[in-house]
Amino acid sequence: MARAGRTGGVDAAREIVSVIGALSTEGDEVNPDAIASRMGKTPEEASKFMDMLLYLGTDDVGLKLCAESDDDDTPYFVDSAAGRPLRLTKAETLAVQAALAWMGTPEDVLGQAALYMRIYFVGMPAMMLYNFGAAILRSVGDTKRPLYFLTIAGVVNVILNLFFVIVFHLGVAGVAIATVISQVISAGLVTICLMKTNASYRLELHKLHIYKDKFFGMMRVGLPAGMQGAVFSISNVLIQSSINSFGSTVMAGSTAAANIEGFVYTAMNAFYQTALSFTGQNMGAKKYDRVAKILRICILCVTVTGVVLGCGAYLLGTPLLSIYTSDPEVIQYGLERMLIVCVPYFLCGIMDTHVGVLRGMGYSIMPMIVSLTGACALRVVWILTVFQMHRTLFILFLSYPVTWAVTAAAHFVCYLIVHHKMMEKAKAKQAEAAKA
């Protein structure tokens, strides 16, 4: 007997699997009893996890789950339009169930989240193109035009959000589509800017070519930074899953607060970019004595910016959060997060500024290792130990400022060591030049 289920499971399941990888590949059977034994759940909970798979995706995909197949008890999907079976592999199905259990995502938000992710990732190439182009402009001291382009894209994003959501009633899909369009606009503007300039960094599409020396130099600096960002997702997923365990209301408050925090971070990130660019320029000019001054000025600026904007955002938290929701309970949870995360956000800025200086000095692997150990591994340990003993939002959110402070201190020690070695080498070269 085949029983009908919710639609759209296959695409969403495979997308999740492609992102998180196969978290579990044990066993041959995929049924509630097998999942219960492997996940440590009751049969009722395991059945619920099996059913949750059916909630992923959109309603326009003509796929239905059958509980039984012709030859065994393994669930499979039938394309209702073509009438043919379309199976998930056993490893894929187990991976999805393990991911759902690990994340603890409330059932009522899974479908919307999957839809948003599918649309959002369409705009990833455009976002990458803008970041690459903006980095080129900033490296030559042009920080205004990337800001102008991003401002234009941001305004378009807001307008399209209202248009798609209010006029066309597209909901989450409309927000995602607006984001993608704004990303394409920012990428187009920065590309046109690079193609129109007469400077040395002019972009000529017909001359695009991979130069091995430049390629490996960029990989040496960029790959560790990229790996750092990717691995950071592990701790972020673990924190998000912990937030999810408190329910949809807490999730909504935390998400709204995180959106406001994003504005504070963007302002502070400008000093990370400044530290990186100015340090690299002075290293190239062999003005090593200026590096310490660059660090001091950027630390001062990022601290003032972080304190003023972070505290200001918290003090104005109620009206700001009211932009996202009118639910007083959601606003209260958002304020709780902002007090613990947004007020001491300057610590994150200090941490990032040290990373910018170290990378500008040509060290990329060192700050990557420190950041992964301090801001990622330590955060995971915190959640698995301290948070497990005291399961409160305060303890969970406290993992952010604690790990920022520890990691910033470690980066400062690394900077002192690197700067000392750099100055010693510079003095040795000056002594050799004087003898010659």
Coordinates of C-alpha atoms in Angstrom, one line a residue:
M1 CA 0.0 0.0 0.0
A2 CA 1.4 3.4 -0.9
R3 CA 0.4 6.4 1.2
A4 CA 0.6 9.9 -0.1
G5 CA 2.7 12.5 1.6
R6 CA 3.8 16.1 1.3
T7 CA 5.4 17.2 -1.9
G8 CA 8.8 18.6 -2.8
G9 CA 11.0 16.4 -0.6
V10 CA 13.6 15.2 -3.1
D11 CA 15.1 18.5 -4.3
A12 CA 15.3 20.0 -0.8
A13 CA 16.8 16.8 0.6
R14 CA 19.5 16.6 -2.0
E15 CA 20.3 20.3 -1.6
I16 CA 20.8 19.8 2.2
V17 CA 22.9 16.7 1.5
S18 CA 25.1 18.6 -0.9
V19 CA 25.8 21.2 1.7
I20 CA 26.3 19.2 4.9
G21 CA 27.6 16.0 3.3
A22 CA 26.5 12.5 4.4
L23 CA 26.4 12.7 8.2
S24 CA 25.5 9.1 8.5
T25 CA 25.8 6.2 6.0
E26 CA 25.2 3.3 8.3
G27 CA 22.8 0.5 7.6
D28 CA 20.7 -0.5 4.7
E29 CA 17.2 0.1 5.9
V30 CA 15.5 3.5 6.2
N31 CA 12.5 3.2 8.5
P32 CA 11.5 4.7 11.8
D33 CA 12.9 1.8 13.9
A34 CA 16.3 2.0 12.2
I35 CA 16.5 5.8 12.6
A36 CA 15.4 5.5 16.2
S37 CA 18.2 3.2 17.0
R38 CA 20.9 5.2 15.2
M39 CA 19.7 8.7 16.4
G40 CA 18.8 7.7 19.9
K41 CA 15.2 8.7 19.5
T42 CA 12.0 7.0 20.4
P43 CA 10.0 5.4 17.6
E44 CA 7.5 8.2 17.8
E45 CA 10.2 10.8 17.4
A46 CA 11.8 8.9 14.6
S47 CA 8.5 8.7 12.8
K48 CA 8.2 12.5 13.1
F49 CA 11.7 13.0 11.7
M50 CA 10.7 10.8 8.7
D51 CA 7.6 12.9 8.2
M52 CA 9.6 16.1 8.5
L53 CA 11.3 15.3 5.3
L54 CA 8.0 15.7 3.5
Y55 CA 7.7 19.3 4.7
L56 CA 10.9 20.4 2.8
G57 CA 10.5 22.2 -0.5
T58 CA 7.6 23.8 -2.3
D59 CA 4.2 22.7 -3.2
D60 CA 4.7 22.9 -6.9
V61 CA 6.8 19.8 -7.2
G62 CA 4.8 16.7 -8.1
L63 CA 6.5 14.2 -5.9
K64 CA 4.9 12.0 -3.3
L65 CA 6.4 9.6 -0.8
C66 CA 5.3 6.0 -0.7
A67 CA 5.8 4.1 2.5
E68 CA 6.4 0.8 0.8
S69 CA 8.2 -0.2 -2.3
D70 CA 7.7 -3.4 -4.4
D71 CA 10.7 -5.2 -2.9
D72 CA 11.4 -3.9 0.5
D73 CA 10.3 -1.4 3.3
T74 CA 12.6 1.4 2.1
P75 CA 10.6 4.6 1.3
Y76 CA 10.9 6.0 -2.2
F77 CA 9.5 8.9 -4.1
V78 CA 7.2 8.7 -7.1
D79 CA 7.0 11.4 -9.7
S80 CA 3.3 11.8 -10.0
A81 CA 3.5 13.3 -13.4
A82 CA 5.6 10.6 -15.0
G83 CA 4.6 7.8 -12.7
R84 CA 8.2 6.6 -12.2
P85 CA 10.0 6.0 -8.9
L86 CA 12.7 8.5 -8.0
R87 CA 14.7 7.2 -5.1
L88 CA 16.9 9.0 -2.6
T89 CA 19.9 6.8 -1.7
K90 CA 19.8 5.3 1.7
A91 CA 22.8 7.4 2.7
E92 CA 21.1 10.6 1.5
T93 CA 17.9 9.9 3.4
L94 CA 19.8 9.1 6.6
A95 CA 21.9 12.3 6.1
V96 CA 18.8 14.4 5.9
Q97 CA 17.2 12.9 9.0
A98 CA 20.5 13.3 10.9
A99 CA 20.7 16.9 9.7
L100 CA 17.2 17.7 10.9
A101 CA 17.8 16.1 14.2
W102 CA 21.2 17.9 14.6
M103 CA 19.8 21.3 13.7
G104 CA 16.6 20.9 15.6
T105 CA 14.9 23.2 13.2
P106 CA 11.2 23.8 14.0
E107 CA 8.9 22.1 11.6
D108 CA 7.0 25.2 10.8
V109 CA 9.9 27.1 9.2
L110 CA 11.7 24.3 7.2
G111 CA 9.8 24.8 4.0
Q112 CA 10.3 28.6 3.9
A113 CA 14.0 28.3 4.8
A114 CA 14.6 25.8 2.0
L115 CA 12.9 28.0 -0.5
Y116 CA 14.8 31.0 0.5
M117 CA 18.1 29.2 0.3
R118 CA 17.4 27.8 -3.2
I119 CA 16.8 31.3 -4.5
Y120 CA 19.5 33.1 -2.5
F121 CA 22.2 30.8 -3.8
V122 CA 21.4 31.8 -7.4
G123 CA 22.9 35.2 -6.6
M124 CA 26.1 33.9 -5.1
P125 CA 28.2 34.4 -8.3
A126 CA 27.1 38.0 -8.5
M127 CA 27.9 38.6 -4.9
M128 CA 31.4 37.1 -5.4
L129 CA 31.9 39.3 -8.5
Y130 CA 31.0 42.4 -6.5
N131 CA 33.4 41.4 -3.6
F132 CA 36.2 40.8 -6.0
G133 CA 35.7 44.1 -7.8
A134 CA 35.2 46.1 -4.6
A135 CA 38.4 44.6 -3.2
I136 CA 40.4 45.8 -6.2
L137 CA 39.0 49.4 -5.9
R138 CA 39.7 49.4 -2.1
S139 CA 43.2 48.2 -2.6
V140 CA 44.0 51.4 -4.6
G141 CA 42.4 53.6 -2.0
D142 CA 39.0 54.0 -3.7
T143 CA 36.5 53.2 -0.9
K144 CA 33.8 55.5 -2.0
R145 CA 32.5 53.9 -5.2
P146 CA 32.1 50.4 -3.7
L147 CA 30.0 52.1 -1.0
Y148 CA 27.9 54.0 -3.6
F149 CA 27.3 50.8 -5.5
L150 CA 26.3 48.9 -2.4
T151 CA 24.0 51.7 -1.3
I152 CA 22.3 51.7 -4.7
A153 CA 21.8 47.9 -4.5
G154 CA 20.6 48.2 -0.9
V155 CA 18.0 50.8 -1.9
V156 CA 16.8 48.7 -4.8
N157 CA 16.7 45.7 -2.4
V158 CA 14.4 47.5 0.0
I159 CA 12.1 48.7 -2.7
L160 CA 11.8 45.3 -4.4
N161 CA 11.2 43.7 -1.0
L162 CA 8.2 45.8 -0.5
F163 CA 7.1 45.4 -4.1
F164 CA 7.3 41.6 -4.3
V165 CA 5.9 41.0 -0.8
I166 CA 3.1 43.6 -0.7
V167 CA 2.1 43.8 -4.4
F168 CA 2.8 40.2 -5.6
H169 CA 2.4 38.5 -2.2
L170 CA 5.5 36.4 -2.8
G171 CA 6.5 36.2 0.8
V172 CA 9.9 34.7 1.5
A173 CA 10.5 34.0 -2.2
G174 CA 10.0 37.7 -3.0
V175 CA 12.6 38.7 -0.4
A176 CA 15.1 36.2 -1.8
I177 CA 14.4 37.4 -5.4
A178 CA 14.9 41.0 -4.4
T179 CA 18.2 40.1 -2.8
V180 CA 19.4 38.3 -5.9
I181 CA 18.5 41.2 -8.1
S182 CA 20.3 43.7 -5.9
Q183 CA 23.4 41.5 -5.9
V184 CA 23.4 41.4 -9.7
I185 CA 23.0 45.2 -9.8
S186 CA 26.0 45.8 -7.5
A187 CA 28.1 43.3 -9.4
G188 CA 27.2 45.0 -12.7
L189 CA 28.1 48.5 -11.4
V190 CA 31.5 47.4 -10.1
T191 CA 32.3 45.6 -13.3
I192 CA 31.4 48.6 -15.5
C193 CA 33.5 50.8 -13.2
L194 CA 36.5 48.5 -13.7
M195 CA 36.0 48.3 -17.5
K196 CA 35.7 52.1 -17.9
T197 CA 38.7 53.2 -15.9
N198 CA 42.1 54.0 -17.6
A199 CA 44.1 53.1 -14.5
S200 CA 46.4 50.1 -14.2
Y201 CA 43.6 47.9 -12.8
R202 CA 41.4 48.3 -15.9
L203 CA 39.3 45.2 -16.6
E204 CA 39.6 44.0 -20.2
L205 CA 37.6 40.9 -20.7
H206 CA 39.4 39.7 -23.8
K207 CA 42.7 39.8 -21.8
L208 CA 41.5 37.6 -18.9
H209 CA 44.1 34.9 -18.3
I210 CA 45.4 32.9 -15.4
Y211 CA 49.0 33.8 -14.4
K212 CA 50.5 31.1 -12.3
D213 CA 52.6 33.3 -10.1
K214 CA 49.7 35.6 -9.3
F215 CA 47.3 32.7 -9.0
F216 CA 49.4 30.8 -6.4
G217 CA 50.1 34.1 -4.5
M218 CA 46.4 34.8 -4.2
M219 CA 45.7 31.2 -3.2
R220 CA 48.4 31.4 -0.5
V221 CA 46.6 34.3 1.1
G222 CA 43.0 33.8 0.1
L223 CA 42.6 30.0 0.6
P224 CA 43.2 30.0 4.4
A225 CA 40.8 33.0 4.7
G226 CA 38.2 31.2 2.7
M227 CA 38.7 28.0 4.7
Q228 CA 38.3 30.0 7.9
G229 CA 35.0 31.4 6.8
A230 CA 33.8 27.9 5.7
V231 CA 34.8 26.2 8.9
F232 CA 33.2 29.0 10.9
S233 CA 29.9 27.7 9.7
I234 CA 30.3 24.7 11.9
S235 CA 30.1 26.7 15.1
N236 CA 27.4 28.9 13.6
V237 CA 25.2 25.9 12.8
L238 CA 25.7 24.5 16.3
I239 CA 24.7 27.9 17.8
Q240 CA 21.7 28.2 15.5
S241 CA 20.6 24.6 16.4
S242 CA 20.8 25.6 20.1
I243 CA 18.7 28.7 19.4
N244 CA 16.3 26.6 17.5
S245 CA 15.8 24.3 20.5
F246 CA 14.1 27.3 22.3
G247 CA 11.3 27.5 19.7
S248 CA 10.2 29.7 16.9
T249 CA 9.6 32.8 19.0
V250 CA 13.2 32.8 20.2
M251 CA 14.4 32.1 16.7
A252 CA 12.4 35.1 15.4
G253 CA 13.8 37.5 18.1
S254 CA 17.4 36.3 17.5
T255 CA 17.1 36.6 13.8
A256 CA 15.7 40.2 14.0
A257 CA 18.5 41.2 16.4
A258 CA 21.1 39.6 14.2
N259 CA 19.9 41.7 11.3
I260 CA 20.4 44.9 13.3
E261 CA 23.8 43.6 14.5
G262 CA 24.7 43.2 10.8
F263 CA 24.7 47.0 10.4
V264 CA 27.1 47.4 13.3
Y265 CA 29.4 44.7 11.9
T266 CA 29.4 46.3 8.4
A267 CA 30.6 49.6 9.9
M268 CA 33.3 47.9 11.9
N269 CA 34.4 45.7 9.0
A270 CA 35.4 48.9 7.2
F271 CA 38.4 49.2 9.6
Y272 CA 39.3 45.6 8.9
Q273 CA 39.5 46.4 5.2
T274 CA 41.4 49.6 6.0
A275 CA 43.9 47.7 8.2
L276 CA 44.4 45.1 5.5
S277 CA 44.9 47.6 2.7
F278 CA 47.1 50.1 4.5
T279 CA 49.3 47.4 6.0
G280 CA 49.8 45.7 2.7
Q281 CA 50.6 49.1 1.0
N282 CA 53.2 50.0 3.6
M283 CA 54.7 46.5 3.6
G284 CA 55.2 46.8 -0.2
A285 CA 56.8 50.2 0.3
K286 CA 59.0 48.8 3.1
K287 CA 57.6 51.3 5.6
Y288 CA 57.5 48.7 8.4
D289 CA 57.5 51.3 11.2
R290 CA 54.0 52.5 10.1
V291 CA 52.4 49.1 10.7
A292 CA 52.1 49.6 14.5
K293 CA 50.6 53.0 14.0
I294 CA 48.0 51.6 11.5
L295 CA 47.0 49.0 14.1
R296 CA 46.6 51.5 16.9
I297 CA 44.5 53.9 14.8
C298 CA 42.3 51.1 13.5
I299 CA 41.8 49.6 16.9
L300 CA 40.8 53.0 18.3
C301 CA 38.4 53.7 15.4
V302 CA 36.8 50.2 15.5
T303 CA 36.4 50.3 19.3
V304 CA 34.6 53.7 19.2
T305 CA 32.5 52.7 16.3
G306 CA 31.5 49.4 17.9
V307 CA 30.7 50.9 21.3
V308 CA 28.7 53.8 19.9
L309 CA 26.7 51.8 17.3
G310 CA 26.4 48.6 19.5
C311 CA 25.1 50.5 22.6
G312 CA 23.0 52.8 20.4
A313 CA 21.4 49.8 18.7
Y314 CA 20.5 48.3 22.1
L315 CA 19.1 51.5 23.5
L316 CA 17.0 51.9 20.4
G317 CA 16.3 48.2 20.3
T318 CA 12.6 48.3 20.8
P319 CA 11.8 50.6 17.9
L320 CA 14.4 48.9 15.7
L321 CA 13.1 45.4 16.4
S322 CA 9.5 46.7 15.8
I323 CA 10.5 47.1 12.2
Y324 CA 10.7 43.3 11.9
T325 CA 7.9 42.3 14.3
S326 CA 5.1 43.6 16.5
D327 CA 5.1 40.6 18.8
P328 CA 6.3 41.9 22.3
E329 CA 7.7 38.5 23.2
V330 CA 9.8 38.3 20.0
I331 CA 11.1 41.9 20.7
Q332 CA 12.0 40.9 24.3
Y333 CA 14.1 38.0 23.1
G334 CA 15.7 40.2 20.5
L335 CA 16.7 42.7 23.2
E336 CA 18.2 39.9 25.3
R337 CA 20.4 38.9 22.4
M338 CA 21.4 42.5 21.6
L339 CA 22.4 43.2 25.3
I340 CA 24.8 40.2 25.3
V341 CA 26.0 40.3 21.7
C342 CA 25.6 43.8 20.2
V343 CA 26.8 45.9 23.2
P344 CA 30.2 44.1 23.4
Y345 CA 30.4 43.8 19.5
F346 CA 33.5 46.0 19.5
L347 CA 35.4 42.9 20.7
C348 CA 34.7 41.3 17.3
G349 CA 35.9 44.4 15.5
I350 CA 39.2 44.4 17.5
M351 CA 39.6 40.7 16.6
D352 CA 39.0 41.3 12.9
T353 CA 41.3 44.3 12.8
H354 CA 44.2 42.2 14.1
V355 CA 43.5 39.7 11.4
G356 CA 43.6 42.4 8.8
V357 CA 47.0 43.6 9.9
L358 CA 48.4 40.1 10.0
R359 CA 47.1 39.3 6.6
G360 CA 48.5 42.6 5.3
M361 CA 51.9 41.6 6.6
G362 CA 51.7 38.5 4.5
Y363 CA 50.6 36.0 7.2
S364 CA 47.3 34.3 6.4
I365 CA 47.6 30.8 7.9
M366 CA 48.5 32.0 11.4
P367 CA 45.3 34.1 11.9
M368 CA 43.3 31.3 10.3
I369 CA 44.5 28.8 12.9
V370 CA 44.0 31.2 15.7
S371 CA 40.5 32.2 14.6
L372 CA 39.5 28.6 14.1
T373 CA 40.8 27.6 17.5
G374 CA 39.5 30.6 19.4
A375 CA 36.3 31.7 17.7
C376 CA 35.2 28.3 16.3
A377 CA 36.6 25.4 18.4
L378 CA 36.3 27.3 21.7
R379 CA 32.7 28.2 20.9
V380 CA 31.9 24.6 20.1
V381 CA 33.5 23.5 23.4
W382 CA 31.5 26.2 25.2
I383 CA 28.2 24.9 23.8
L384 CA 29.0 21.3 24.5
T385 CA 30.1 22.0 28.1
V386 CA 29.0 25.2 29.7
F387 CA 25.8 25.5 27.8
Q388 CA 24.8 21.9 28.5
M389 CA 25.2 22.6 32.2
H390 CA 23.2 25.8 32.1
R391 CA 20.8 25.8 29.2
T392 CA 19.8 29.4 29.1
L393 CA 19.9 32.0 26.3
F394 CA 22.2 34.1 28.4
I395 CA 24.9 31.4 28.5
L396 CA 24.4 30.6 24.8
F397 CA 24.8 34.1 23.6
L398 CA 27.7 34.7 26.1
S399 CA 29.8 32.4 23.9
Y400 CA 30.1 35.2 21.4
P401 CA 31.9 37.9 23.5
V402 CA 33.9 35.4 25.4
T403 CA 35.4 33.8 22.3
W404 CA 35.9 37.2 20.7
A405 CA 37.9 38.4 23.6
V406 CA 40.1 35.3 23.8
T407 CA 40.7 35.3 20.1
A408 CA 41.6 39.0 20.0
A409 CA 44.1 38.5 22.8
A410 CA 45.7 35.6 20.9
H411 CA 45.9 37.6 17.7
F412 CA 47.6 40.4 19.5
V413 CA 50.2 38.1 20.9
C414 CA 50.8 36.8 17.3
Y415 CA 51.1 40.3 16.0
L416 CA 53.7 41.2 18.6
I417 CA 55.8 38.1 17.6
V418 CA 55.5 38.8 13.9
H419 CA 56.2 42.5 14.2
H420 CA 59.3 41.8 16.3
K421 CA 60.7 39.4 13.8
M422 CA 59.9 41.8 10.9
M423 CA 61.7 44.7 12.6
E424 CA 64.7 42.5 13.4
K425 CA 65.0 41.5 9.8
A426 CA 64.6 45.1 8.6
K427 CA 67.4 46.2 11.0
A428 CA 69.6 43.3 9.8
K429 CA 69.1 44.4 6.1
Q430 CA 69.9 48.0 7.0
A431 CA 73.1 46.9 8.8
E432 CA 74.2 44.9 5.8
A433 CA 73.4 47.7 3.4
A434 CA 75.5 50.1 5.6
K435 CA 78.5 47.8 5.6
A436 CA 78.3 47.5 1.8

